[in-house]
Coordinates of C-alpha atoms and ligand atoms in Angstrom, one line a residue:
M1 CA 96.0 103.6 74.7
K2 CA 98.9 105.7 73.7
T3 CA 99.4 109.1 75.8
R4 CA 102.4 111.0 76.6
I5 CA 102.6 108.9 79.9
T6 CA 102.5 105.7 78.4
E7 CA 105.6 106.8 76.0
L8 CA 107.5 108.2 78.8
L9 CA 107.1 105.2 81.0
G10 CA 107.1 102.6 78.6
I11 CA 103.8 101.1 79.7
E12 CA 100.5 99.6 78.0
H13 CA 97.9 101.5 79.9
P14 CA 98.1 105.0 81.3
I15 CA 97.4 103.9 84.9
I16 CA 99.8 104.1 87.8
Q17 CA 99.4 102.8 91.2
G18 CA 100.5 105.4 93.9
G19 CA 103.0 104.5 96.6
M20 CA 101.0 103.4 99.8
H21 CA 102.7 103.0 103.0
F22 CA 102.3 99.2 104.2
V23 CA 100.5 98.4 100.9
G24 CA 102.9 99.0 98.1
F25 CA 104.9 95.9 98.6
A26 CA 106.3 93.9 95.7
E27 CA 102.9 91.7 95.3
L28 CA 100.9 94.7 94.3
A29 CA 103.5 96.5 92.1
A30 CA 104.2 93.6 90.3
A31 CA 100.5 92.5 89.6
V32 CA 100.0 96.3 88.4
S33 CA 102.9 96.2 86.2
N34 CA 101.9 92.7 85.0
A35 CA 98.4 94.1 84.1
G36 CA 100.3 96.7 81.9
G37 CA 100.0 99.8 84.2
L38 CA 102.8 101.0 86.5
G39 CA 103.2 99.6 89.8
I40 CA 105.1 101.0 92.6
V41 CA 106.9 100.0 95.5
T42 CA 106.7 102.1 98.4
G43 CA 110.3 103.0 99.6
L44 CA 109.8 104.2 103.4
T45 CA 107.7 101.1 104.3
Q46 CA 111.1 99.2 104.1
R47 CA 112.7 100.4 107.2
T48 CA 116.2 100.3 105.7
P49 CA 117.8 100.7 102.1
E50 CA 118.9 97.0 102.2
L51 CA 115.3 96.2 102.8
L52 CA 114.2 98.0 99.9
A53 CA 116.7 96.4 97.7
N54 CA 115.7 93.1 98.7
E55 CA 111.8 94.4 98.2
I56 CA 113.2 95.7 94.6
R57 CA 114.7 92.1 93.9
R58 CA 111.5 90.4 94.8
C59 CA 109.6 92.5 92.6
R60 CA 111.8 91.8 89.5
E61 CA 111.4 88.2 90.2
M62 CA 107.6 88.8 89.9
T63 CA 107.6 90.9 86.7
S64 CA 109.8 91.6 83.8
K65 CA 107.9 94.9 83.1
P66 CA 108.8 98.4 84.4
F67 CA 107.9 99.3 88.0
G68 CA 108.6 102.4 90.1
V69 CA 109.7 103.1 93.6
N70 CA 108.2 105.9 95.8
L71 CA 110.1 108.0 97.8
T72 CA 108.2 110.2 100.2
F73 CA 110.0 113.2 102.0
L74 CA 108.2 113.6 105.1
P75 CA 108.5 116.7 107.8
S76 CA 110.2 114.5 110.2
V77 CA 112.5 115.1 113.1
T78 CA 115.0 112.2 112.3
S79 CA 115.2 112.0 108.5
P80 CA 115.3 108.6 106.7
D81 CA 118.5 107.5 105.1
Y82 CA 117.4 109.0 101.6
P83 CA 120.9 108.8 100.1
G84 CA 120.8 105.1 100.9
Y85 CA 117.5 104.8 99.4
V86 CA 118.6 106.3 96.3
R87 CA 121.4 104.1 96.0
A88 CA 119.2 101.1 96.6
I89 CA 117.0 102.3 93.8
V90 CA 119.6 103.1 91.4
E91 CA 121.8 99.6 91.9
G92 CA 118.4 97.9 91.5
G93 CA 118.1 99.1 88.1
V94 CA 114.8 100.7 88.9
K95 CA 113.6 103.1 85.7
V96 CA 110.8 105.3 87.5
V97 CA 110.5 107.1 90.9
E98 CA 107.7 108.7 92.3
T99 CA 108.5 111.3 94.6
A100 CA 105.9 113.0 97.1
G101 CA 105.9 115.4 100.0
N102 CA 108.8 117.7 99.9
N103 CA 110.6 119.2 97.0
P104 CA 112.6 116.3 95.5
Q105 CA 115.6 118.6 94.1
Q106 CA 118.1 117.0 96.3
V107 CA 117.6 113.7 94.8
L108 CA 117.1 114.7 91.1
P109 CA 120.7 114.9 89.8
H110 CA 121.4 111.0 91.3
L111 CA 118.2 109.8 89.7
H112 CA 118.7 111.5 86.1
A113 CA 122.2 110.5 86.1
A114 CA 121.0 106.7 86.4
G115 CA 118.3 107.5 83.5
I116 CA 115.5 107.2 86.2
K117 CA 112.3 109.0 85.1
V118 CA 110.7 111.3 88.3
I119 CA 107.3 111.8 88.7
H120 CA 106.8 114.2 91.6
K121 CA 103.4 114.0 93.1
C122 CA 101.7 117.2 94.3
T123 CA 98.6 119.0 95.1
S124 CA 98.8 122.3 93.7
V125 CA 99.5 124.1 90.3
R126 CA 102.3 126.1 92.3
H127 CA 104.2 122.8 93.5
A128 CA 103.7 121.2 89.7
L129 CA 105.2 124.1 88.2
K130 CA 108.1 123.9 90.6
A131 CA 108.5 120.5 89.9
Q132 CA 108.5 121.2 86.1
S133 CA 111.1 124.0 86.7
I134 CA 113.7 121.9 88.5
G135 CA 113.6 119.0 85.9
C136 CA 111.1 116.5 87.0
D137 CA 109.9 114.3 84.0
A138 CA 106.2 114.3 85.0
V139 CA 103.7 115.1 87.9
S140 CA 101.0 113.3 89.5
V141 CA 98.5 115.8 90.5
D142 CA 96.6 114.8 93.6
G143 CA 93.0 116.5 94.0
F144 CA 91.4 117.4 97.3
E145 CA 89.5 114.0 96.8
C146 CA 92.4 112.0 97.6
G147 CA 93.5 109.4 100.0
G148 CA 96.5 110.6 102.2
H149 CA 97.7 114.0 102.1
P150 CA 95.5 116.5 99.8
G151 CA 97.6 119.4 101.1
E152 CA 96.1 122.7 102.5
D153 CA 94.3 124.2 99.2
D154 CA 91.2 122.1 99.4
V155 CA 91.1 122.3 95.3
P156 CA 89.2 119.7 93.8
N157 CA 90.3 117.6 90.7
F158 CA 87.4 119.3 88.3
I159 CA 89.1 122.5 88.7
L160 CA 92.8 121.4 89.5
L161 CA 93.5 119.3 86.4
P162 CA 92.2 121.8 83.9
R163 CA 94.5 124.5 85.8
A164 CA 97.4 121.9 85.5
A165 CA 96.7 121.3 81.8
D166 CA 96.6 125.3 81.2
E167 CA 100.1 125.8 83.0
L168 CA 102.2 122.7 82.6
D169 CA 104.2 121.7 79.4
I170 CA 105.4 118.2 80.9
P171 CA 102.9 115.3 81.1
F172 CA 100.8 114.8 84.2
V173 CA 98.3 112.1 85.6
A174 CA 95.2 112.8 87.6
S175 CA 95.3 111.4 91.1
G176 CA 92.7 111.3 93.6
G177 CA 89.2 109.8 93.2
M178 CA 90.1 107.6 90.3
A179 CA 88.2 104.3 90.1
D180 CA 86.9 103.3 86.7
G181 CA 86.8 104.1 82.8
R182 CA 84.8 106.9 83.6
S183 CA 87.7 108.6 85.8
L184 CA 90.1 107.8 83.0
V185 CA 88.0 109.4 80.3
A186 CA 87.2 112.4 82.5
A187 CA 90.9 113.1 83.4
L188 CA 92.1 112.9 79.6
A189 CA 89.2 115.3 78.8
L190 CA 90.3 117.7 81.5
G191 CA 94.0 117.8 80.1
A192 CA 95.9 114.7 82.0
D193 CA 97.9 112.1 80.2
G194 CA 96.5 109.1 82.8
I195 CA 95.5 108.3 86.1
N196 CA 97.3 107.4 89.4
M197 CA 95.0 105.4 91.8
G198 CA 95.5 104.6 95.4
T199 CA 92.6 103.5 97.4
R200 CA 91.1 101.5 94.2
F201 CA 94.2 99.2 94.1
I202 CA 93.9 98.4 98.0
A203 CA 90.6 96.6 97.2
T204 CA 92.1 94.0 94.9
K205 CA 93.0 90.3 95.3
E206 CA 96.8 90.9 95.1
A207 CA 96.9 93.9 97.5
P208 CA 99.0 92.3 100.1
V209 CA 96.7 93.8 103.1
H210 CA 94.4 92.0 105.6
E211 CA 91.0 91.4 104.3
N212 CA 89.4 93.5 107.0
V213 CA 91.1 96.8 105.0
K214 CA 89.6 95.6 101.8
K215 CA 85.9 95.1 103.2
A216 CA 86.0 98.5 105.1
I217 CA 86.7 100.0 101.7
V218 CA 83.9 98.3 99.9
A219 CA 81.4 98.9 102.6
A220 CA 82.3 102.9 103.0
S221 CA 80.6 105.4 101.1
E222 CA 82.0 108.8 99.7
L223 CA 80.9 110.5 102.9
D224 CA 82.9 108.3 105.4
T225 CA 86.2 110.0 104.9
R226 CA 87.6 112.7 107.6
L227 CA 90.4 115.3 107.3
V228 CA 92.6 115.1 110.2
M229 CA 95.9 116.9 111.3
R230 CA 94.6 120.4 109.8
P231 CA 95.7 122.2 112.9
L232 CA 99.4 120.9 112.1
R233 CA 99.2 121.9 108.6
N234 CA 99.8 118.0 107.6
T235 CA 96.0 117.5 106.5
E236 CA 95.3 113.7 106.0
R237 CA 92.3 112.2 104.4
V238 CA 91.3 109.0 106.3
L239 CA 88.6 106.6 106.8
R240 CA 86.3 107.3 109.6
N241 CA 86.7 105.2 112.5
A242 CA 86.8 105.2 116.4
A243 CA 90.5 106.7 116.3
A244 CA 89.8 109.2 113.4
D245 CA 86.7 110.5 115.9
R246 CA 89.0 110.4 118.9
L247 CA 91.4 112.5 117.1
L248 CA 89.1 115.0 116.0
E249 CA 87.6 115.5 119.4
K250 CA 91.2 116.2 120.7
E251 CA 91.8 118.7 117.9
K252 CA 88.6 120.5 118.7
A253 CA 89.3 120.3 122.5
L254 CA 92.8 121.8 122.2
G255 CA 92.7 124.1 119.0
A256 CA 95.8 126.0 118.2
N257 CA 97.4 124.2 121.2
L258 CA 97.5 121.0 119.4
R259 CA 100.9 119.3 119.3
F260 CA 101.9 115.9 117.6
E261 CA 102.3 114.5 121.1
D262 CA 98.8 114.9 121.8
I263 CA 97.7 112.4 118.8
R264 CA 100.6 110.1 118.7
E265 CA 98.4 107.1 119.9
E266 CA 96.2 107.8 116.8
V267 CA 98.9 108.1 114.3
A268 CA 102.2 106.8 115.0
G269 CA 103.4 103.2 114.0
V270 CA 99.5 102.3 113.3
Y271 CA 100.0 101.3 109.7
P272 CA 101.2 97.6 110.5
K273 CA 98.8 96.9 112.8
I274 CA 95.8 98.1 110.3
M275 CA 97.2 96.9 107.3
Q276 CA 98.7 93.5 108.4
E277 CA 96.7 92.6 111.5
G278 CA 93.5 94.2 110.4
T279 CA 93.0 95.8 113.6
M280 CA 90.7 98.5 112.2
D281 CA 90.3 100.9 115.1
A282 CA 94.0 100.8 115.9
G283 CA 94.6 104.3 114.4
V284 CA 93.9 106.4 111.3
W285 CA 94.7 105.3 108.0
S286 CA 94.5 107.2 104.7
C287 CA 91.5 106.3 102.2
G288 CA 90.0 108.4 99.5
M289 CA 86.4 109.6 98.9
V290 CA 86.6 107.3 95.9
A291 CA 85.7 104.5 98.3
G292 CA 82.1 105.5 97.5
L293 CA 82.8 104.1 94.0
I294 CA 84.3 100.8 95.0
D295 CA 82.1 97.9 95.6
D296 CA 84.0 94.7 94.8
I297 CA 87.6 93.0 95.0
P298 CA 88.8 92.0 91.6
T299 CA 92.1 90.9 90.5
V300 CA 94.4 93.8 89.4
K301 CA 94.2 92.8 85.8
E302 CA 90.4 92.3 85.9
L303 CA 90.4 96.1 87.3
V304 CA 92.9 97.4 84.8
D305 CA 91.2 95.5 81.8
R306 CA 87.9 96.8 83.0
I307 CA 89.0 100.3 83.2
M308 CA 90.4 100.2 79.7
A309 CA 87.5 98.3 78.3
E310 CA 85.2 101.1 79.8
A311 CA 87.2 103.9 78.9
N312 CA 87.3 102.6 75.2
A313 CA 83.7 102.3 75.1
I314 CA 82.9 105.4 76.5
I315 CA 85.1 107.2 74.1
R316 CA 84.0 105.4 71.0
E317 CA 80.2 105.1 71.9
R318 CA 79.0 107.4 74.5
L319 CA 80.9 110.5 73.4
A320 CA 81.6 109.7 69.8
G321 CA 77.6 109.5 69.7
F322 CA 77.0 113.1 70.9
V323 CA 79.0 114.5 67.9
T324 CA 76.3 115.3 65.4
A325 CA 78.4 117.1 62.4
Ligands
FMN401 C1 96.8 103.7 102.4 C2 97.4 104.7 101.7 C3 98.7 105.1 102.2 C4 99.4 106.1 101.3 N1 100.7 106.1 101.6 C5 101.3 106.9 100.7 C6 102.6 107.3 100.9 O1 103.5 106.7 102.0 N2 103.4 108.1 100.1 C7 102.8 108.7 99.0 O2 103.2 109.4 98.2 N3 101.4 108.8 98.8 C8 100.6 107.8 99.8 N4 99.3 107.7 99.5 C9 98.9 108.4 98.2 C10 98.6 107.6 97.1 O3 99.7 107.5 96.5 C11 97.6 108.3 96.1 O4 98.5 109.5 95.8 C12 96.2 108.6 96.5 O5 95.6 107.4 97.3 C13 95.3 109.0 95.4 O6 93.8 109.2 96.0 P1 93.0 107.9 95.6 O7 93.1 107.1 97.1 O8 91.5 108.7 95.8 O9 93.1 107.2 94.7 C14 98.7 106.6 100.2 C15 97.2 106.3 99.9 C16 96.8 105.4 100.8 C17 95.2 105.1 100.5

């Protein structure tokens, strides 16, 4: 399949694996790139720029195909060493960066000077247009369904994607709720040039996370996610568990008085415990509504091949069959 995104990134299939904290290690990124998509190493999961440089080297040893690095700009008190991470990316010869969170303007000149393509992930048409205006090469449009941070506008992809298509000139991929060939064809029909998946890629053999995480996604239905941290305007879609229930109780009890300190136990430093140790109630962790469409744990290649075969069949048989004239 050839779209503006496969052309821009030099990949075979229009499928990207979004950055994921404590999931996006070299093993997963390389597996996605080897399968013909674009794998992405999650920058901030590596505690220092030196560790990121090492992770990029490891990924390069596992694939000769293009892969990317995610740089998430968090609203944090002590800012990570972004210039150091950018240096590691540039010196590591990475050709694609997925930015997310705040506006990536500060890093764009450095990345572009090194010939790196920048895909900014955002949750509104407003922010997508801003990304286009500052020179991003593409955007990833994350609908309300998505795992992680859906923003505060709550616009689902059936509205958000055609709105983005109406306004944007640069290529964009649909993110949030994408799982299979149907998702890909629907995204293309709504004007996107490909898809970005998070949750679906966690439930694969190569995802370097504890089996309990994969099993929890397979067991979950589309009704099993919750939105937390809305009172802090830092909304996150997570899988419902004891920690999410406790956090929501605190939000209800404290109302507008809620402070980050009140929920520190449920959110701070919990990812290694969940993703690596498999302690599923250690805190809240991002998960999309798309869990309801996930019921197996294939290899990444099986998943990508299946999506492409299904998409081709839908386009050539089901959709072509509706056209009578
Ligand atoms: C466990 C998990 C961790 C994530 N961590 C990050 C992150 O660190 N940075 C980021 O930009 N997006 C992060 N995301 C969002 C994904 O990259 C992607 O945009 C999202 O999962 C798409 O929605 P989906 O899960 O419905 O496919 C995370 C998602 C999940 C499920």
